[in-house]
């Protein structure tokens, strides 16, 4: 009993450390990729190839003065940054990195993921509302409506996967993909999932809540110092975990592609795939211009919703009558 | 290995750790950072001018409509989760039942579209 608890705590700390490493070097990767795409060099001066840049950024943010806006709603103002980072950390509980490496194997892992990840909208909403300022409020409102619109698409695209697998446990989902990855069986669900994930993360081309040209900084305009850093930590941690979930759901988790190179351990494959999806998100951000807000909402309600509902019906039809 | 404890215990530990991480990080930052406020610095940001109106604006009704639609469709989507897990054992009868459900959902969806609830003007 005690041994198990200690082992669990050790595992949690390792998972947490890996997540934080990914988050720190996610910011570095973002700047390097942005630099590469725009024909610049990117961070260069802190350490070899600028590798110490995330550490320097973190230290700088610790020592920055914190400005609490006059007439802001103090409790909400302080809770929002913590709420921004907590949901992303909670998701790592159910991510299976290898067949037997995971924090806990819940039989409702996918429901847990949906429930926990949708909490992050509260951080943005409350953060935008608490500042007693106009830009954050507008950014928060936009973000909330964007988030809930795409939450539906995300949830329904997961339904397509659960229909084939017959289980909500992420471990079962990956085991199901031993012979053939889900992305070949459910390409439409994969595309819908990726679009919804990028939109929920408020990343370009869907970064309307923090569109600089109209809303200054969006929901975190009034945040500074470490509170501001928490929002960014939350955003990148959310990117990492939704890449990891996409890997589990569609890209065969820890299985090697087409069973090549079987001597490479599964968790290495898992990390490589997660990083590739992460890189894909960066690539999209620095390639496409921002869409308009009515286009954004129309995309979710008028295009993705019917597509994903039809996908459920077609999947059901094939599973029932096609065998 | 996890028979000894409930699978939800790790989740509980993780919640504690996550909240602790947030609080401790903010506390450390509070200890080490400088603090020199004055009233201009603490005023809400408004592109360099004095704030003209109070910060809490009236908002567009479109946001409310979107929330309402989300509630309806999300409750309907929740019905699909247990059905999706039990899909194979249910067989063709399960398919027909859910097809009927999705068709009814579609009727409501088309109604909302024709009523202009999805337009953003």
Short mmCIF file of C-alpha atoms in Angstrom, two decimals:
data_model
loop_
_atom_site.label_atom_id
_atom_site.label_comp_id
_atom_site.label_asym_id
_atom_site.label_seq_id
_atom_site.Cartn_x
_atom_site.Cartn_y
_atom_site.Cartn_z
CA UNK A 1 0.00 0.00 0.00
CA UNK A 2 2.60 2.54 1.10
CA UNK A 3 5.01 1.30 -1.55
CA UNK A 4 2.38 1.80 -4.23
CA UNK A 5 1.67 5.33 -3.06
CA UNK A 6 5.38 6.21 -3.08
CA UNK A 7 5.79 4.68 -6.52
CA UNK A 8 2.80 6.68 -7.75
CA UNK A 9 4.20 9.91 -6.38
CA UNK A 10 7.57 9.19 -8.03
CA UNK A 11 5.82 8.55 -11.33
CA UNK A 12 3.79 11.72 -11.05
CA UNK A 13 6.91 13.76 -10.40
CA UNK A 14 8.70 12.24 -13.41
CA UNK A 15 5.71 12.83 -15.69
CA UNK A 16 5.42 16.37 -14.39
CA UNK A 17 9.14 17.03 -14.99
CA UNK A 18 8.89 15.70 -18.55
CA UNK A 19 5.86 17.89 -19.19
CA UNK A 20 7.63 20.97 -17.86
CA UNK A 21 10.69 20.15 -19.98
CA UNK A 22 8.46 19.91 -23.05
CA UNK A 23 6.75 23.17 -22.15
CA UNK A 24 10.03 25.06 -21.66
CA UNK A 25 11.53 23.76 -24.85
CA UNK A 26 8.19 24.18 -26.59
CA UNK A 27 8.64 27.93 -26.25
CA UNK A 28 12.18 27.56 -27.58
CA UNK A 29 10.96 25.41 -30.48
CA UNK A 30 8.24 27.94 -31.23
CA UNK A 31 10.76 30.74 -31.57
CA UNK A 32 13.24 28.68 -33.55
CA UNK A 33 10.54 27.43 -35.94
CA UNK A 34 9.14 30.94 -36.30
CA UNK A 35 12.65 32.16 -37.02
CA UNK A 36 13.23 29.44 -39.59
CA UNK A 37 9.93 30.07 -41.37
CA UNK A 38 10.50 33.82 -41.48
CA UNK A 39 14.12 33.42 -42.59
CA UNK A 40 15.52 34.63 -39.27
CA UNK A 41 17.77 32.84 -36.79
CA UNK A 42 15.74 32.90 -33.58
CA UNK A 43 17.20 32.91 -30.05
CA UNK A 44 20.95 32.53 -30.16
CA UNK A 45 22.75 34.23 -27.30
CA UNK A 46 21.88 32.29 -24.12
CA UNK A 47 24.03 29.18 -24.19
CA UNK A 48 24.88 27.10 -27.28
CA UNK A 49 22.28 27.70 -30.03
CA UNK A 50 20.31 29.72 -27.47
CA UNK A 51 19.39 26.54 -25.60
CA UNK A 52 19.30 28.28 -22.23
CA UNK A 53 16.77 30.85 -23.47
CA UNK A 54 13.74 29.27 -21.68
CA UNK A 55 15.62 29.36 -18.36
CA UNK A 56 16.59 32.98 -18.88
CA UNK A 57 13.00 33.88 -19.75
CA UNK A 58 11.70 32.13 -16.64
CA UNK A 59 14.18 33.90 -14.37
CA UNK A 60 13.39 37.25 -15.94
CA UNK A 61 9.67 36.78 -15.35
CA UNK A 62 10.29 35.92 -11.70
CA UNK A 63 12.04 39.24 -11.16
CA UNK A 64 9.55 41.42 -13.02
CA UNK A 65 7.34 43.80 -11.13
CA UNK A 66 3.76 42.61 -10.80
CA UNK A 67 1.02 45.13 -11.51
CA UNK A 68 -2.38 44.47 -9.95
CA UNK A 69 -4.82 46.78 -11.67
CA UNK A 70 -6.72 49.19 -9.46
CA UNK A 71 -10.38 48.19 -8.94
CA UNK A 72 -9.75 44.66 -10.19
CA UNK A 73 -11.58 41.79 -8.57
CA UNK A 74 -8.74 40.51 -6.39
CA UNK A 75 -9.67 36.86 -5.65
CA UNK A 76 -10.62 36.13 -9.25
CA UNK A 77 -7.57 38.02 -10.47
CA UNK A 78 -5.29 35.73 -8.46
CA UNK A 79 -7.14 32.48 -9.07
CA UNK A 80 -7.28 32.77 -12.88
CA UNK A 81 -3.55 32.24 -13.58
CA UNK A 82 -3.46 29.17 -11.33
CA UNK A 83 -6.57 27.82 -13.04
CA UNK A 84 -4.85 28.32 -16.39
CA UNK A 85 -2.10 25.87 -15.59
CA UNK A 86 -3.87 23.28 -13.40
CA UNK A 87 -6.15 21.60 -16.01
CA UNK A 88 -3.25 20.95 -18.39
CA UNK A 89 -1.28 19.27 -15.61
CA UNK A 90 -4.28 17.16 -14.59
CA UNK A 91 -4.58 15.61 -18.04
CA UNK A 92 -1.19 13.87 -17.76
CA UNK A 93 -2.75 11.44 -15.27
CA UNK A 94 -4.32 9.38 -18.05
CA UNK A 95 -1.74 9.59 -20.84
CA UNK A 96 -0.21 6.16 -21.54
CA UNK A 97 3.37 6.72 -22.65
CA UNK A 98 4.08 3.01 -23.01
CA UNK A 99 2.07 -0.15 -22.53
CA UNK A 100 2.76 -0.14 -18.80
CA UNK A 101 4.02 3.41 -18.21
CA UNK A 102 1.19 5.67 -17.15
CA UNK A 103 0.13 7.32 -13.94
CA UNK A 104 -3.25 5.64 -13.74
CA UNK A 105 -5.39 3.60 -16.09
CA UNK A 106 -8.87 5.04 -15.63
CA UNK A 107 -11.61 3.24 -17.52
CA UNK A 108 -13.15 6.64 -18.27
CA UNK A 109 -9.90 8.30 -19.37
CA UNK A 110 -11.43 10.03 -22.40
CA UNK A 111 -14.30 11.46 -20.39
CA UNK A 112 -11.79 12.60 -17.78
CA UNK A 113 -9.77 14.32 -20.51
CA UNK A 114 -12.82 16.13 -21.87
CA UNK A 115 -14.00 17.17 -18.41
CA UNK A 116 -10.66 18.42 -17.16
CA UNK A 117 -9.47 20.14 -20.31
CA UNK A 118 -12.69 22.10 -20.62
CA UNK A 119 -11.96 23.66 -17.22
CA UNK A 120 -9.30 25.86 -18.81
CA UNK A 121 -11.99 28.09 -20.31
CA UNK A 122 -12.69 29.32 -16.77
CA UNK A 123 -9.16 30.66 -16.47
CA UNK A 124 -9.53 32.72 -19.63
CA UNK A 125 -13.04 33.88 -18.83
CA UNK A 126 -12.26 34.86 -15.23
CA UNK A 127 -8.89 36.34 -16.18
CA UNK A 128 -10.56 38.52 -18.78
CA UNK A 129 -13.33 39.56 -16.44
CA UNK A 130 -11.26 40.28 -13.33
CA UNK A 131 -9.05 42.99 -14.81
CA UNK A 132 -11.77 45.67 -14.89
CA UNK A 133 -10.59 46.59 -18.36
CA UNK A 134 -12.15 46.46 -21.81
CA UNK A 135 -9.71 44.50 -23.96
CA UNK A 136 -9.39 41.56 -21.58
CA UNK A 137 -13.17 41.39 -21.19
CA UNK A 138 -13.74 41.25 -24.96
CA UNK A 139 -10.93 38.73 -25.36
CA UNK A 140 -12.38 36.54 -22.61
CA UNK A 141 -15.87 36.60 -24.13
CA UNK A 142 -14.58 35.71 -27.57
CA UNK A 143 -12.43 32.97 -26.17
CA UNK A 144 -15.26 31.42 -24.19
CA UNK A 145 -17.61 31.29 -27.17
CA UNK A 146 -14.85 29.95 -29.41
CA UNK A 147 -13.90 27.33 -26.85
CA UNK A 148 -17.39 25.96 -26.32
CA UNK A 149 -18.14 25.88 -30.06
CA UNK A 150 -15.09 23.75 -30.75
CA UNK A 151 -15.55 21.66 -27.61
CA UNK A 152 -18.56 20.05 -29.30
CA UNK A 153 -16.56 19.12 -32.39
CA UNK A 154 -13.73 17.76 -30.24
CA UNK A 155 -16.07 15.64 -28.15
CA UNK A 156 -17.95 14.26 -31.16
CA UNK A 157 -14.74 13.37 -32.99
CA UNK A 158 -13.71 11.36 -29.92
CA UNK A 159 -17.07 9.56 -30.08
CA UNK A 160 -16.09 8.21 -33.52
CA UNK A 161 -12.96 6.67 -32.01
CA UNK A 162 -14.77 5.27 -28.97
CA UNK A 163 -17.31 3.56 -31.26
CA UNK A 164 -14.60 1.51 -32.94
CA UNK A 165 -12.69 0.72 -29.77
CA UNK A 166 -15.59 0.13 -27.40
CA UNK A 167 -13.76 1.58 -24.42
CA UNK A 168 -12.86 4.95 -22.93
CA UNK A 169 -9.55 3.77 -21.54
CA UNK A 170 -6.72 5.39 -23.49
CA UNK A 171 -4.64 2.23 -23.02
CA UNK A 172 -7.34 0.18 -24.76
CA UNK A 173 -7.52 2.79 -27.50
CA UNK A 174 -3.81 2.43 -28.23
CA UNK A 175 -3.86 -1.38 -27.95
CA UNK A 176 -6.65 -1.40 -30.54
CA UNK A 177 -4.30 0.33 -32.99
CA UNK A 178 -1.62 -2.37 -32.94
CA UNK A 179 -2.16 -3.37 -36.58
CA UNK A 180 -3.56 -0.20 -38.07
CA UNK A 181 -3.51 3.33 -36.78
CA UNK A 182 -6.79 5.06 -36.15
CA UNK A 183 -5.87 7.90 -38.51
CA UNK A 184 -6.33 5.52 -41.48
CA UNK A 185 -9.70 4.33 -40.23
CA UNK A 186 -10.99 7.72 -39.10
CA UNK A 187 -9.24 10.38 -41.20
CA UNK A 188 -12.18 12.79 -40.96
CA UNK A 189 -12.31 12.49 -37.18
CA UNK A 190 -8.57 13.16 -37.07
CA UNK A 191 -8.84 16.33 -39.14
CA UNK A 192 -11.79 17.54 -37.04
CA UNK A 193 -9.89 16.77 -33.84
CA UNK A 194 -6.82 18.69 -34.98
CA UNK A 195 -8.80 21.76 -36.07
CA UNK A 196 -10.79 21.74 -32.83
CA UNK A 197 -7.67 21.28 -30.73
CA UNK A 198 -5.88 24.20 -32.37
CA UNK A 199 -8.98 26.36 -32.03
CA UNK A 200 -9.43 25.47 -28.36
CA UNK A 201 -5.83 26.39 -27.66
CA UNK A 202 -6.48 29.86 -29.09
CA UNK A 203 -3.59 29.51 -31.47
CA UNK A 204 -3.24 31.15 -34.85
CA UNK A 205 -5.02 30.99 -37.27
CA UNK A 206 -7.74 30.92 -34.60
CA UNK A 207 -6.14 33.29 -32.07
CA UNK A 208 -9.01 35.79 -32.15
CA UNK A 209 -9.14 36.18 -28.35
CA UNK A 210 -5.70 37.73 -28.38
CA UNK A 211 -5.68 39.31 -31.81
CA UNK A 212 -3.03 41.98 -31.29
CA UNK A 213 -4.30 44.32 -33.97
CA UNK A 214 -7.74 44.69 -32.33
CA UNK A 215 -7.51 43.54 -28.72
CA UNK A 216 -3.93 44.40 -27.67
CA UNK A 217 -3.14 41.23 -25.69
CA UNK A 218 -6.62 39.79 -25.25
CA UNK A 219 -7.53 38.18 -21.95
CA UNK A 220 -4.09 38.60 -20.40
CA UNK A 221 -3.60 42.28 -21.21
CA UNK A 222 -3.73 43.23 -17.54
CA UNK A 223 -1.47 40.45 -16.29
CA UNK A 224 2.24 40.86 -15.73
CA UNK A 225 5.19 39.05 -14.19
CA UNK A 226 4.65 35.45 -13.11
CA UNK A 227 0.87 35.63 -13.48
CA UNK A 228 1.36 36.37 -17.17
CA UNK A 229 3.87 33.52 -17.35
CA UNK A 230 1.26 31.15 -15.87
CA UNK A 231 -1.09 31.83 -18.78
CA UNK A 232 1.70 31.03 -21.20
CA UNK A 233 2.72 27.96 -19.25
CA UNK A 234 -0.90 26.83 -19.41
CA UNK A 235 -1.12 27.44 -23.15
CA UNK A 236 2.01 25.45 -23.96
CA UNK A 237 1.18 22.69 -21.48
CA UNK A 238 -2.24 22.40 -23.13
CA UNK A 239 -0.55 22.16 -26.52
CA UNK A 240 1.68 19.36 -25.29
CA UNK A 241 -1.10 17.35 -23.69
CA UNK A 242 -3.47 17.70 -26.62
CA UNK A 243 -0.65 16.57 -28.93
CA UNK A 244 -0.14 13.59 -26.63
CA UNK A 245 -3.86 12.76 -26.64
CA UNK A 246 -3.93 13.04 -30.43
CA UNK A 247 -1.00 10.62 -30.55
CA UNK A 248 -2.89 8.13 -28.38
CA UNK A 249 -6.17 8.49 -30.23
CA UNK A 250 -5.04 8.54 -33.84
CA UNK A 251 -1.33 7.86 -34.28
CA UNK A 252 -0.97 4.55 -32.50
CA UNK A 253 0.57 5.78 -29.25
CA UNK A 254 3.70 3.83 -28.46
CA UNK A 255 3.58 1.54 -31.54
CA UNK A 256 6.31 1.95 -34.15
CA UNK A 257 5.01 3.01 -37.57
CA UNK A 258 4.50 -0.09 -39.77
CA UNK A 259 6.43 -2.16 -37.20
CA UNK A 260 9.80 -0.83 -38.37
CA UNK A 261 12.68 -0.42 -35.91
CA UNK A 262 11.05 -2.51 -33.15
CA UNK A 263 14.16 -2.22 -30.93
CA UNK A 264 13.42 1.45 -30.18
CA UNK A 265 11.38 1.49 -26.95
CA UNK A 266 7.75 2.56 -27.15
CA UNK A 267 7.95 5.68 -25.06
CA UNK A 268 10.57 7.12 -27.45
CA UNK A 269 8.13 6.63 -30.32
CA UNK A 270 5.43 8.25 -28.23
CA UNK A 271 7.56 11.33 -27.53
CA UNK A 272 8.62 11.59 -31.19
CA UNK A 273 5.00 11.47 -32.40
CA UNK A 274 3.91 13.96 -29.76
CA UNK A 275 6.64 16.32 -30.83
CA UNK A 276 5.70 15.95 -34.50
CA UNK A 277 2.11 16.99 -33.77
CA UNK A 278 3.41 19.85 -31.64
CA UNK A 279 5.63 20.90 -34.54
CA UNK A 280 2.63 20.70 -36.87
CA UNK A 281 0.77 23.18 -34.65
CA UNK A 282 3.73 25.59 -34.76
CA UNK A 283 3.94 25.18 -38.53
CA UNK A 284 0.24 26.04 -38.95
CA UNK A 285 0.60 29.08 -36.73
CA UNK A 286 3.42 30.60 -38.72
CA UNK A 287 1.96 29.75 -42.12
CA UNK A 288 -1.66 30.89 -42.11
CA UNK A 289 -3.13 34.35 -41.48
CA UNK A 290 -5.77 34.90 -38.82
CA UNK A 291 -9.41 34.23 -39.80
CA UNK A 292 -12.32 36.59 -39.06
CA UNK A 293 -14.52 35.92 -36.06
CA UNK A 294 -17.68 35.14 -38.04
CA UNK A 295 -15.65 32.77 -40.23
CA UNK A 296 -14.37 31.08 -37.10
CA UNK A 297 -17.80 30.50 -35.61
CA UNK A 298 -19.25 29.53 -39.00
CA UNK A 299 -16.49 26.97 -39.47
CA UNK A 300 -17.39 25.25 -36.24
CA UNK A 301 -21.18 25.37 -36.40
CA UNK A 302 -21.85 25.17 -40.13
CA UNK A 303 -19.04 22.95 -41.39
CA UNK A 304 -17.46 20.80 -38.71
CA UNK A 305 -20.62 19.99 -36.73
CA UNK A 306 -22.57 18.38 -39.63
CA UNK A 307 -19.40 16.73 -40.94
CA UNK A 308 -18.61 15.07 -37.64
CA UNK A 309 -22.23 14.01 -37.03
CA UNK A 310 -22.36 12.43 -40.49
CA UNK A 311 -19.04 10.77 -39.74
CA UNK A 312 -20.59 9.16 -36.66
CA UNK A 313 -23.51 7.85 -38.74
CA UNK A 314 -21.25 6.53 -41.50
CA UNK A 315 -18.94 4.88 -38.97
CA UNK A 316 -21.93 3.27 -37.29
CA UNK A 317 -23.25 2.05 -40.63
CA UNK A 318 -19.91 0.51 -41.64
CA UNK A 319 -19.32 -1.13 -38.26
CA UNK A 320 -22.79 -2.66 -38.16
CA UNK A 321 -23.43 -3.65 -41.76
CA UNK A 322 -19.97 -3.85 -43.24
CA UNK A 323 -18.72 -6.96 -41.48
CA UNK B 1 0.06 -3.23 -9.48
CA UNK B 2 -2.74 -0.76 -8.94
CA UNK B 3 -5.00 -3.23 -7.24
CA UNK B 4 -3.78 -2.00 -3.86
CA UNK B 5 -5.21 1.50 -4.26
CA UNK B 6 -8.11 2.94 -6.20
CA UNK B 7 -7.16 4.27 -9.67
CA UNK B 8 -8.45 7.66 -8.58
CA UNK B 9 -5.88 8.14 -5.81
CA UNK B 10 -3.15 9.19 -8.27
CA UNK B 11 -5.57 11.73 -9.74
CA UNK B 12 -6.09 13.18 -6.28
CA UNK B 13 -2.35 13.42 -5.67
CA UNK B 14 -1.93 15.08 -9.04
CA UNK B 15 -4.61 17.68 -8.24
CA UNK B 16 -2.78 18.54 -5.02
CA UNK B 17 0.55 18.77 -6.83
CA UNK B 18 -0.86 20.94 -9.64
CA UNK B 19 -2.48 23.44 -7.28
CA UNK B 20 0.62 23.48 -5.09
CA UNK B 21 2.77 24.16 -8.16
CA UNK B 22 0.67 27.16 -9.12
CA UNK B 23 0.48 28.63 -5.62
CA UNK B 24 4.17 28.10 -4.78
CA UNK B 25 5.36 29.61 -8.06
CA UNK B 26 3.27 32.72 -7.51
CA UNK B 27 4.48 32.94 -3.88
CA UNK B 28 8.15 32.76 -4.89
CA UNK B 29 7.59 35.44 -7.51
CA UNK B 30 5.83 37.56 -4.86
CA UNK B 31 8.88 37.23 -2.58
CA UNK B 32 11.60 38.15 -5.05
CA UNK B 33 10.08 40.78 -7.32
CA UNK B 34 10.29 44.54 -6.86
CA UNK B 35 7.17 46.49 -6.02
CA UNK B 36 6.85 50.20 -6.77
CA UNK B 37 3.26 51.03 -7.73
CA UNK B 38 1.79 54.45 -8.47
CA UNK B 39 -1.67 55.34 -9.64
CA UNK B 40 -0.92 55.75 -13.38
CA UNK B 41 0.77 52.40 -13.45
CA UNK B 42 -2.22 50.73 -11.83
CA UNK B 43 -4.85 52.16 -14.15
CA UNK B 44 -6.42 49.79 -16.69
CA UNK B 45 -4.71 49.69 -20.06
CA UNK B 46 -6.40 51.73 -22.77
CA UNK B 47 -3.80 52.50 -25.42
CA UNK B 48 -2.25 55.32 -23.42
CA UNK B 49 -5.32 57.47 -22.73
CA UNK B 50 -7.34 57.80 -19.55
CA UNK B 51 -10.03 55.07 -19.35
CA UNK B 52 -13.21 56.59 -20.78
CA UNK B 53 -15.89 54.27 -19.39
CA UNK B 54 -16.01 51.69 -16.63
CA UNK B 55 -14.28 48.44 -17.58
CA UNK B 56 -17.36 46.24 -17.56
CA UNK B 57 -19.01 46.72 -20.94
CA UNK B 58 -22.36 45.52 -22.18
CA UNK B 59 -21.80 42.54 -24.43
CA UNK B 60 -23.27 41.34 -27.69
CA UNK B 61 -26.28 39.04 -27.42
CA UNK B 62 -24.64 36.70 -29.95
CA UNK B 63 -22.41 35.31 -27.23
CA UNK B 64 -25.47 34.36 -25.21
CA UNK B 65 -27.08 32.60 -28.17
CA UNK B 66 -23.89 30.59 -28.73
CA UNK B 67 -23.87 29.50 -25.08
CA UNK B 68 -27.51 28.44 -25.35
CA UNK B 69 -26.83 26.40 -28.49
CA UNK B 70 -23.80 24.84 -26.84
CA UNK B 71 -25.87 23.74 -23.84
CA UNK B 72 -28.46 22.07 -26.08
CA UNK B 73 -26.01 20.28 -28.33
CA UNK B 74 -23.63 19.31 -25.55
CA UNK B 75 -26.37 17.64 -23.54
CA UNK B 76 -27.33 15.75 -26.67
CA UNK B 77 -23.70 14.82 -27.33
CA UNK B 78 -23.40 13.43 -23.81
CA UNK B 79 -25.98 10.78 -24.72
CA UNK B 80 -23.64 9.56 -27.41
CA UNK B 81 -20.79 8.60 -25.10
CA UNK B 82 -22.37 5.58 -23.36
CA UNK B 83 -23.87 4.57 -26.69
CA UNK B 84 -20.46 4.74 -28.41
CA UNK B 85 -18.81 2.48 -25.84
CA UNK B 86 -21.58 -0.12 -26.05
CA UNK B 87 -21.94 0.21 -29.82
CA UNK B 88 -20.71 -3.22 -30.92
CA UNK B 89 -22.76 -5.27 -28.40
CA UNK B 90 -25.89 -3.30 -29.32
CA UNK B 91 -25.72 -4.37 -32.97
CA UNK B 92 -27.95 -3.01 -35.73
CA UNK B 93 -30.71 -2.06 -33.27
CA UNK B 94 -28.31 0.36 -31.59
CA UNK B 95 -27.49 1.85 -34.96
CA UNK B 96 -31.13 2.47 -35.84
CA UNK B 97 -31.87 4.03 -32.47
CA UNK B 98 -28.95 6.40 -32.71
CA UNK B 99 -29.71 7.19 -36.35
CA UNK B 100 -33.17 8.32 -35.24
CA UNK B 101 -31.59 10.37 -32.47
CA UNK B 102 -29.12 12.04 -34.82
CA UNK B 103 -31.89 12.80 -37.33
CA UNK B 104 -33.90 14.54 -34.60
CA UNK B 105 -30.74 16.41 -33.64
CA UNK B 106 -30.32 17.45 -37.26
CA UNK B 107 -33.87 18.81 -37.42
CA UNK B 108 -33.15 21.03 -34.42
CA UNK B 109 -29.86 22.03 -35.97
CA UNK B 110 -31.45 23.01 -39.29
CA UNK B 111 -34.13 24.93 -37.39
CA UNK B 112 -31.45 26.89 -35.50
CA UNK B 113 -29.65 27.59 -38.77
CA UNK B 114 -32.82 28.81 -40.56
CA UNK B 115 -33.69 30.99 -37.58
CA UNK B 116 -30.32 32.69 -38.05
CA UNK B 117 -28.86 31.60 -34.72
CA UNK B 118 -25.62 30.60 -36.42
CA UNK B 119 -25.17 33.90 -38.28
CA UNK B 120 -22.71 36.36 -36.83
CA UNK B 121 -23.72 39.88 -37.79
#
